[in-house]
C-alpha cells in the first residue's frame, strides 16, 4: 500500500503543512505532521489544492514491467524478415463471416485434401500463390477489445463482411470503429452477391458515411464482391489481402525467444490445459519453457491448424500447445524464457501482482465507503 507523509505531501505542493492538516480534519482524518496517509486520501487532498497525484507503480507491477521489457524487447531492423499477415473477419451477425471463412479454407486446399480437412483450432493458415495468410476465427471485435486491453495487437488486416441485401447494420459500424481505433486497414467484402435483391452501391454509400470511401469513388478502401455460398470472388479477396499486406511490409525476427498471444484456451479432460497461441516473434519449439500470465510450463507438444504435430514454428503461426500448468487467459501474451525455473518465477510474480490488484480493488471500496459516511 502506497503512503506519503503529511509533511512530504505539503512540501510537494508547496503549501503549509497546517493547511494540509486542516483539510484532513475537514475530511474527518486526524493526522500529525509525520503521519503517513494512504495514496487515495493524499489524492483527495491534492485535488483540493488543484494537484493531481500520480500513482507510482507497485513493486510487483514494476517487476512485471521490467520483465516484459526484457522478454519482449525491440528487434533491430536488420534482423527482421517478412512474415504472413494475420487477418480477422468482422461484421454484423448472419452477414456471412463463418461462411466466408469456410469458403476461404475450402478454396485454398487442393481437391485431394478437400473433405479430409477439419478445422482444428481457432485459426488457420491459407496458401495463396505460395504466400501464406493467417485467418483468426475469433470474432473480430473480441480480437480487438480483449486483446488490445492487454496491449497485444494481433490483427494486421480486418475483413468487414456486409451482406449486400441487408446493408450496413449496427454491428457493422461497431466493427469498423474497432478496426479504425486499432489503426488496422479494412477490406470490405460485400457478401451474398448471389442473391437477386443485393444492392452493393447502397453498401458503398452507407460505408462512405462512416469514412470508408471505395477506391472507384476516389477513396482508398478496397471493396470486393463475394458470395461465400457460391464461393465467388474468394480468389480476388485473397489477392487483395495479399496486396494490402505487401504494402504494410509486415516483419518479425524469427531468431529470438518467441513472443505470442493466446487466442483461445481450455481445459481438456485428457490433455490438461490446451491453448492456441499465435506466435508473433521468434521461434517456438517443443521443450521450450514458456509463461503466460500466471500459467507456465514446458511445451510438451504442438499441433498446427490441420491437427498435425509440429516441432517448431516461426512468426505468424497459430499453434495449439500442450504443457501449461493452468489454462491461460485469451488475449494474454505468451513469452518463451530460458528455463522452466524462470518461467515459474515469473508466473509466481504475476500471481502475486494479480492478488495485489484484487486487494487494492477491495481496499478502494472500503475507503470510499468511509468517506461516504463522513
Ligand atoms: P455469420 O453470423 O456472420 O457467421 O454468418 P453465417 O456465415 O453463419 O451466415 C448466415 C446465413 O447467411 C447462413 O444461413 C448462410 O448460409 C447465409 N449466407 C452466408 N453467405 C451467403 C452468401 O454468400 N449467399 C447466400 N445466399 N447466403 C449466404
Ligand atoms: Mg458465425
Coordinates of C-alpha atoms and ligand atoms in Angstrom, one line a residue:
X1 CA 0.0 0.0 0.0
X2 CA 1.4 3.4 -1.1
X3 CA 1.6 6.1 1.6
X4 CA 3.0 9.6 1.9
X5 CA 3.9 11.7 5.0
X6 CA 1.7 14.7 5.6
X7 CA 4.8 16.9 5.7
X8 CA 6.1 15.5 2.4
X9 CA 2.8 16.0 0.7
X10 CA 2.7 19.6 1.8
X11 CA 6.2 20.1 0.6
X12 CA 5.5 18.7 -2.8
X13 CA 2.6 21.1 -3.2
X14 CA 4.5 24.0 -1.7
X15 CA 1.7 24.5 0.8
X16 CA 2.0 25.0 4.6
X17 CA 1.6 21.7 6.4
X18 CA -1.1 23.3 8.6
X19 CA -3.3 23.9 5.7
X20 CA -3.0 20.2 4.7
X21 CA -3.8 19.2 8.3
X22 CA -6.8 21.4 8.3
X23 CA -8.0 19.9 5.1
X24 CA -7.5 16.4 6.5
X25 CA -9.6 17.4 9.6
X26 CA -12.4 18.6 7.3
X27 CA -12.4 15.1 5.9
X28 CA -12.5 13.6 9.4
X29 CA -8.9 12.5 9.5
X30 CA -6.8 13.5 12.4
X31 CA -3.2 13.4 11.3
X32 CA 0.1 14.9 12.5
X33 CA 3.0 16.2 10.5
X34 CA 4.9 13.0 10.4
X35 CA 1.9 10.7 9.9
X36 CA 1.6 8.6 6.8
X37 CA -1.6 8.9 4.8
X38 CA -2.6 6.5 2.1
X39 CA -2.5 7.3 -1.6
X40 CA -6.2 7.7 -2.0
X41 CA -6.5 10.2 0.8
X42 CA -3.5 12.1 -0.4
X43 CA -5.1 12.2 -3.9
X44 CA -8.2 13.8 -2.4
X45 CA -6.2 16.3 -0.5
X46 CA -4.1 17.1 -3.5
X47 CA -7.2 17.6 -5.7
X48 CA -8.5 20.1 -3.1
X49 CA -5.3 22.1 -3.9
X50 CA -5.6 21.6 -7.7
X51 CA -2.8 19.0 -7.8
X52 CA -3.0 15.5 -9.3
X53 CA -1.2 12.7 -7.6
X54 CA 0.2 10.1 -10.0
X55 CA 0.1 6.5 -8.6
X56 CA 3.6 5.1 -8.5
X57 CA 3.9 1.6 -9.8
X58 CA 3.8 -1.0 -7.0
X59 CA 6.9 -3.1 -6.7
X60 CA 5.3 -6.1 -8.3
X61 CA 4.0 -4.0 -11.2
X62 CA 7.5 -2.6 -11.6
X63 CA 8.9 -6.1 -11.7
X64 CA 6.4 -7.2 -14.3
X65 CA 7.1 -4.2 -16.5
X66 CA 10.8 -4.8 -16.3
X67 CA 10.3 -8.5 -17.1
X68 CA 8.2 -7.7 -20.1
X69 CA 10.7 -5.1 -21.4
X70 CA 13.3 -7.8 -21.0
X71 CA 11.3 -10.6 -22.8
X72 CA 9.5 -8.5 -25.4
X73 CA 12.4 -6.4 -26.5
X74 CA 12.5 -4.5 -29.8
X75 CA 14.4 -6.2 -32.6
X76 CA 17.0 -4.4 -34.7
X77 CA 15.7 -3.7 -38.2
X78 CA 18.4 -5.9 -39.8
X79 CA 17.1 -9.0 -38.0
X80 CA 13.6 -8.6 -39.4
X81 CA 12.2 -10.7 -42.2
X82 CA 8.8 -10.7 -43.9
X83 CA 6.0 -12.6 -42.2
X84 CA 2.5 -13.6 -43.3
X85 CA -0.4 -11.2 -42.4
X86 CA -2.9 -12.1 -39.7
X87 CA -6.5 -11.4 -40.7
X88 CA -9.7 -11.2 -38.8
X89 CA -13.2 -11.3 -40.2
X90 CA -15.7 -8.9 -38.7
X91 CA -19.3 -7.8 -39.4
X92 CA -22.9 -8.0 -38.4
X93 CA -24.4 -11.3 -37.3
X94 CA -25.6 -13.5 -40.1
X95 CA -23.8 -11.5 -42.8
X96 CA -21.7 -14.5 -43.5
X97 CA -18.5 -14.3 -41.5
X98 CA -18.4 -18.1 -40.8
X99 CA -19.4 -19.0 -44.3
X100 CA -16.7 -16.7 -45.8
X101 CA -14.0 -18.3 -43.6
X102 CA -15.2 -21.7 -44.7
X103 CA -15.2 -20.7 -48.3
X104 CA -11.7 -19.3 -48.0
X105 CA -10.4 -22.5 -46.4
X106 CA -12.1 -24.7 -48.9
X107 CA -10.8 -22.8 -52.0
X108 CA -7.3 -22.9 -50.6
X109 CA -7.0 -26.6 -50.2
X110 CA -6.3 -28.9 -53.1
X111 CA -9.1 -31.2 -54.3
X112 CA -7.4 -34.2 -52.8
X113 CA -7.3 -32.6 -49.4
X114 CA -10.8 -31.2 -49.5
X115 CA -13.2 -33.0 -47.2
X116 CA -10.4 -34.6 -45.3
X117 CA -9.5 -31.3 -43.7
X118 CA -11.3 -30.5 -40.5
X119 CA -10.9 -27.2 -38.7
X120 CA -8.7 -28.0 -35.7
X121 CA -8.0 -24.7 -33.9
X122 CA -9.5 -21.3 -33.9
X123 CA -7.1 -20.0 -36.6
X124 CA -5.9 -21.3 -40.0
X125 CA -3.1 -20.7 -42.4
X126 CA -4.1 -20.4 -46.0
X127 CA -1.8 -20.6 -49.0
X128 CA -2.3 -18.1 -51.8
X129 CA 0.2 -18.4 -54.7
X130 CA 2.8 -19.7 -52.3
X131 CA 2.2 -16.9 -49.8
X132 CA 0.6 -17.6 -46.5
X133 CA -2.3 -15.7 -44.9
X134 CA -3.4 -16.4 -41.4
X135 CA -7.1 -16.2 -40.5
X136 CA -8.3 -15.9 -36.9
X137 CA -11.7 -17.3 -36.1
X138 CA -12.0 -15.1 -33.1
X139 CA -14.9 -12.7 -33.6
X140 CA -13.2 -9.6 -34.8
X141 CA -14.5 -7.3 -32.0
X142 CA -13.2 -9.7 -29.4
X143 CA -9.8 -9.9 -31.1
X144 CA -9.6 -6.2 -30.9
X145 CA -11.1 -5.4 -27.5
X146 CA -9.9 -8.1 -25.1
X147 CA -6.5 -8.3 -26.8
X148 CA -6.0 -4.7 -27.1
X149 CA -6.9 -4.2 -23.4
X150 CA -3.9 -6.4 -22.7
X151 CA -1.7 -4.3 -25.0
X152 CA -1.5 -7.0 -27.7
X153 CA -2.2 -6.2 -31.3
X154 CA -2.7 -9.4 -33.2
X155 CA -4.5 -8.4 -36.4
X156 CA -2.9 -6.8 -39.4
X157 CA -5.9 -6.6 -41.7
X158 CA -9.7 -6.6 -41.0
X159 CA -12.2 -8.0 -43.5
X160 CA -15.5 -6.3 -42.9
X161 CA -18.3 -8.5 -44.2
X162 CA -21.5 -6.7 -45.2
X163 CA -24.4 -8.7 -46.6
X164 CA -25.3 -6.9 -49.9
X165 CA -29.1 -7.4 -49.3
X166 CA -29.0 -6.2 -45.7
X167 CA -26.6 -3.3 -45.8
X168 CA -24.7 -1.6 -43.0
X169 CA -26.1 -2.6 -39.6
X170 CA -25.2 -1.6 -36.0
X171 CA -22.5 -4.3 -35.6
X172 CA -21.0 -3.4 -38.9
X173 CA -20.4 0.1 -37.6
X174 CA -19.2 -1.2 -34.3
X175 CA -16.8 -3.5 -36.1
X176 CA -15.4 -0.8 -38.3
X177 CA -14.9 1.5 -35.4
X178 CA -12.8 -1.1 -33.6
X179 CA -10.7 -1.6 -36.6
X180 CA -10.2 2.1 -37.1
X181 CA -9.3 2.6 -33.4
X182 CA -6.7 -0.1 -33.7
X183 CA -5.4 1.5 -36.9
X184 CA -5.9 -1.7 -38.8
X185 CA -6.6 -1.5 -42.6
X186 CA -10.1 -2.6 -43.6
X187 CA -11.1 -4.5 -46.7
X188 CA -14.8 -4.6 -47.3
X189 CA -16.3 -7.9 -48.6
X190 CA -19.8 -7.3 -49.9
X191 CA -21.3 -10.7 -49.4
X192 CA -24.3 -12.7 -50.7
X193 CA -23.9 -11.3 -54.2
X194 CA -25.7 -14.4 -55.5
X195 CA -29.0 -13.0 -54.1
X196 CA -31.1 -11.2 -56.6
X197 CA -32.0 -8.4 -54.2
X198 CA -28.4 -7.2 -53.4
X199 CA -27.5 -3.6 -53.7
X200 CA -23.7 -3.2 -53.4
X201 CA -23.9 0.5 -54.3
X202 CA -26.1 1.1 -51.2
X203 CA -23.5 -0.6 -49.1
X204 CA -20.8 1.6 -50.5
X205 CA -22.9 4.7 -50.0
X206 CA -23.6 3.7 -46.4
X207 CA -20.0 2.9 -45.6
X208 CA -18.8 6.2 -47.2
X209 CA -20.9 7.9 -44.5
X210 CA -18.7 6.1 -42.0
X211 CA -15.4 7.1 -43.6
X212 CA -14.8 4.1 -45.8
X213 CA -14.8 5.5 -49.4
X214 CA -14.4 3.0 -52.2
X215 CA -11.4 3.3 -54.5
X216 CA -13.6 3.8 -57.6
X217 CA -15.2 6.8 -55.9
X218 CA -11.8 8.3 -55.2
X219 CA -11.3 6.9 -51.7
X220 CA -8.8 4.3 -50.6
X221 CA -11.0 1.4 -49.3
X222 CA -11.0 -1.8 -51.3
X223 CA -14.4 -3.3 -51.8
X224 CA -14.7 -6.9 -53.1
X225 CA -18.0 -8.5 -54.2
X226 CA -18.2 -12.1 -52.9
X227 CA -20.6 -14.9 -52.4
X228 CA -19.5 -17.2 -49.6
X229 CA -22.3 -19.6 -50.5
X230 CA -21.3 -19.9 -54.2
X231 CA -17.6 -19.4 -53.5
X232 CA -17.4 -16.5 -55.9
X233 CA -14.9 -13.6 -55.5
X234 CA -12.9 -15.5 -53.0
X235 CA -9.7 -15.5 -55.1
X236 CA -10.0 -11.8 -55.7
X237 CA -10.5 -11.2 -51.9
X238 CA -7.4 -13.2 -51.1
X239 CA -5.4 -11.3 -53.7
X240 CA -6.5 -8.0 -52.2
X241 CA -5.4 -9.3 -48.8
X242 CA -2.0 -10.2 -50.2
X243 CA -1.8 -6.8 -51.8
X244 CA -2.6 -4.8 -48.7
X245 CA -0.2 -6.9 -46.6
X246 CA 2.6 -6.3 -49.1
X247 CA 2.1 -2.6 -48.7
X248 CA 2.3 -3.0 -44.9
X249 CA 5.7 -4.8 -45.1
X250 CA 4.9 -6.9 -42.1
X251 CA 8.1 -8.2 -40.5
X252 CA 9.4 -10.1 -37.5
X253 CA 12.6 -11.6 -36.2
X254 CA 12.4 -15.4 -36.3
X255 CA 15.7 -15.9 -34.5
X256 CA 14.9 -14.9 -30.9
X257 CA 12.9 -16.2 -28.0
X258 CA 9.3 -16.5 -29.1
X259 CA 6.6 -14.0 -28.1
X260 CA 2.9 -14.7 -28.9
X261 CA -0.6 -14.2 -27.8
X262 CA -3.2 -16.7 -26.5
X263 CA -6.1 -16.9 -29.0
X264 CA -8.1 -19.4 -27.0
X265 CA -7.6 -21.8 -24.2
X266 CA -9.4 -24.6 -22.4
X267 CA -9.0 -27.5 -20.1
X268 CA -9.0 -30.8 -21.9
X269 CA -10.0 -33.8 -19.9
X270 CA -7.2 -36.0 -21.1
X271 CA -4.6 -33.5 -22.3
X272 CA -4.8 -30.9 -19.5
X273 CA -4.6 -27.1 -20.3
X274 CA -4.6 -26.6 -24.0
X275 CA -4.0 -23.2 -25.6
X276 CA -4.0 -21.9 -29.2
X277 CA -1.2 -19.3 -29.4
X278 CA -0.4 -17.1 -32.3
X279 CA 3.4 -16.9 -32.4
X280 CA 4.3 -13.3 -33.4
X281 CA 8.0 -13.1 -32.9
X282 CA 10.8 -15.6 -32.7
X283 CA 10.6 -19.4 -32.9
X284 CA 8.7 -21.7 -30.5
X285 CA 9.9 -25.3 -30.2
X286 CA 9.0 -28.4 -28.3
X287 CA 10.7 -28.3 -25.0
X288 CA 10.8 -24.5 -24.7
X289 CA 9.9 -23.0 -21.3
X290 CA 7.0 -20.5 -21.6
X291 CA 5.0 -18.3 -19.3
X292 CA 1.6 -16.6 -20.0
X293 CA 0.2 -14.7 -17.1
X294 CA 0.3 -17.0 -14.1
X295 CA 0.4 -20.1 -16.3
X296 CA 3.8 -21.6 -17.2
X297 CA 5.4 -24.8 -18.3
X298 CA 7.4 -26.6 -21.0
X299 CA 5.9 -27.1 -24.4
X300 CA 5.1 -30.8 -24.5
X301 CA 3.6 -30.9 -27.9
X302 CA 2.5 -28.6 -30.6
X303 CA -0.2 -29.1 -33.3
X304 CA -0.8 -26.9 -36.3
X305 CA -4.1 -25.7 -37.7
X306 CA -4.6 -29.0 -39.5
X307 CA -4.0 -31.0 -36.3
X308 CA -0.6 -32.1 -37.5
X309 CA 2.2 -32.4 -34.9
X310 CA 5.0 -29.8 -35.4
X311 CA 8.4 -29.4 -33.8
X312 CA 9.0 -25.7 -34.2
X313 CA 7.1 -22.7 -35.6
X314 CA 8.0 -19.1 -36.5
X315 CA 6.3 -15.7 -36.7
X316 CA 2.6 -15.5 -37.7
X317 CA 1.9 -19.2 -37.0
X318 CA -1.1 -20.3 -34.9
X319 CA -0.4 -23.5 -33.0
X320 CA -2.0 -25.5 -30.2
X321 CA 0.3 -26.0 -27.3
X322 CA 0.3 -28.6 -24.5
X323 CA 2.2 -28.5 -21.3
X324 CA 1.0 -25.4 -19.4
X325 CA 0.4 -25.5 -15.7
X326 CA -3.1 -23.9 -15.9
X327 CA -5.5 -22.5 -18.5
X328 CA -4.2 -19.1 -19.6
X329 CA -6.5 -16.2 -20.5
X330 CA -7.3 -15.5 -24.1
X331 CA -5.6 -12.3 -25.1
X332 CA -2.7 -12.8 -22.6
X333 CA 0.8 -12.6 -24.0
X334 CA 3.0 -15.7 -24.0
X335 CA 6.7 -15.5 -23.6
X336 CA 9.4 -18.0 -24.1
X337 CA 12.1 -17.9 -21.4
X338 CA 15.4 -19.5 -21.0
X339 CA 14.4 -22.3 -18.5
X340 CA 11.4 -23.6 -16.5
X341 CA 12.6 -22.1 -13.3
X342 CA 12.5 -18.7 -14.7
X343 CA 9.1 -19.4 -16.2
X344 CA 7.8 -20.5 -12.8
X345 CA 9.3 -17.4 -11.1
X346 CA 7.7 -15.0 -13.5
X347 CA 4.3 -16.8 -13.2
X348 CA 4.6 -16.5 -9.5
X349 CA 5.2 -12.8 -9.6
X350 CA 2.3 -12.3 -11.9
X351 CA 0.1 -14.3 -9.5
X352 CA 1.2 -12.0 -6.6
X353 CA 0.5 -9.0 -8.7
X354 CA -3.0 -10.2 -9.6
X355 CA -3.6 -10.8 -5.9
X356 CA -2.3 -7.3 -5.0
X357 CA -4.6 -5.8 -7.7
X358 CA -7.5 -7.7 -6.2
X359 CA -6.6 -6.5 -2.7
X360 CA -6.2 -2.9 -3.9
X361 CA -9.6 -3.0 -5.5
X362 CA -11.3 -4.2 -2.3
X363 CA -9.4 -1.6 -0.2
X364 CA -10.5 1.1 -2.5
X365 CA -14.1 0.2 -2.0
X366 CA -13.9 0.3 1.8
X367 CA -12.1 3.6 1.7
X368 CA -14.8 5.1 -0.5
X369 CA -17.4 3.8 2.0
X370 CA -15.6 5.5 4.8
X371 CA -15.7 8.9 3.0
X372 CA -19.4 8.5 2.2
X373 CA -20.2 8.0 5.9
X374 CA -18.3 11.2 6.7
Ligands
LIG1 P1 -22.2 -15.1 -39.5 O1 -23.2 -15.0 -38.4 O2 -21.7 -13.7 -39.9 O3 -21.1 -16.0 -39.2 O4 -23.0 -15.7 -40.8 P2 -23.1 -17.1 -41.3 O5 -21.8 -17.5 -42.1 O6 -23.4 -18.1 -40.2 O7 -24.2 -17.0 -42.4 C1 -25.5 -16.6 -42.0 C2 -26.5 -17.1 -43.0 O8 -26.3 -16.5 -44.3 C3 -26.4 -18.6 -43.3 O9 -27.7 -19.1 -43.4 C4 -25.6 -18.7 -44.6 O10 -25.9 -19.9 -45.3 C5 -26.1 -17.5 -45.3 N1 -25.1 -17.0 -46.2 C6 -23.8 -16.7 -45.9 N2 -23.1 -16.3 -47.0 C7 -24.0 -16.3 -48.0 C8 -24.0 -16.0 -49.4 O11 -22.9 -15.6 -50.0 N3 -25.1 -16.1 -50.1 C9 -26.3 -16.5 -49.6 N4 -27.4 -16.6 -50.3 N5 -26.4 -16.8 -48.3 C10 -25.3 -16.7 -47.5
LIG2 MG1 -20.6 -17.1 -37.4

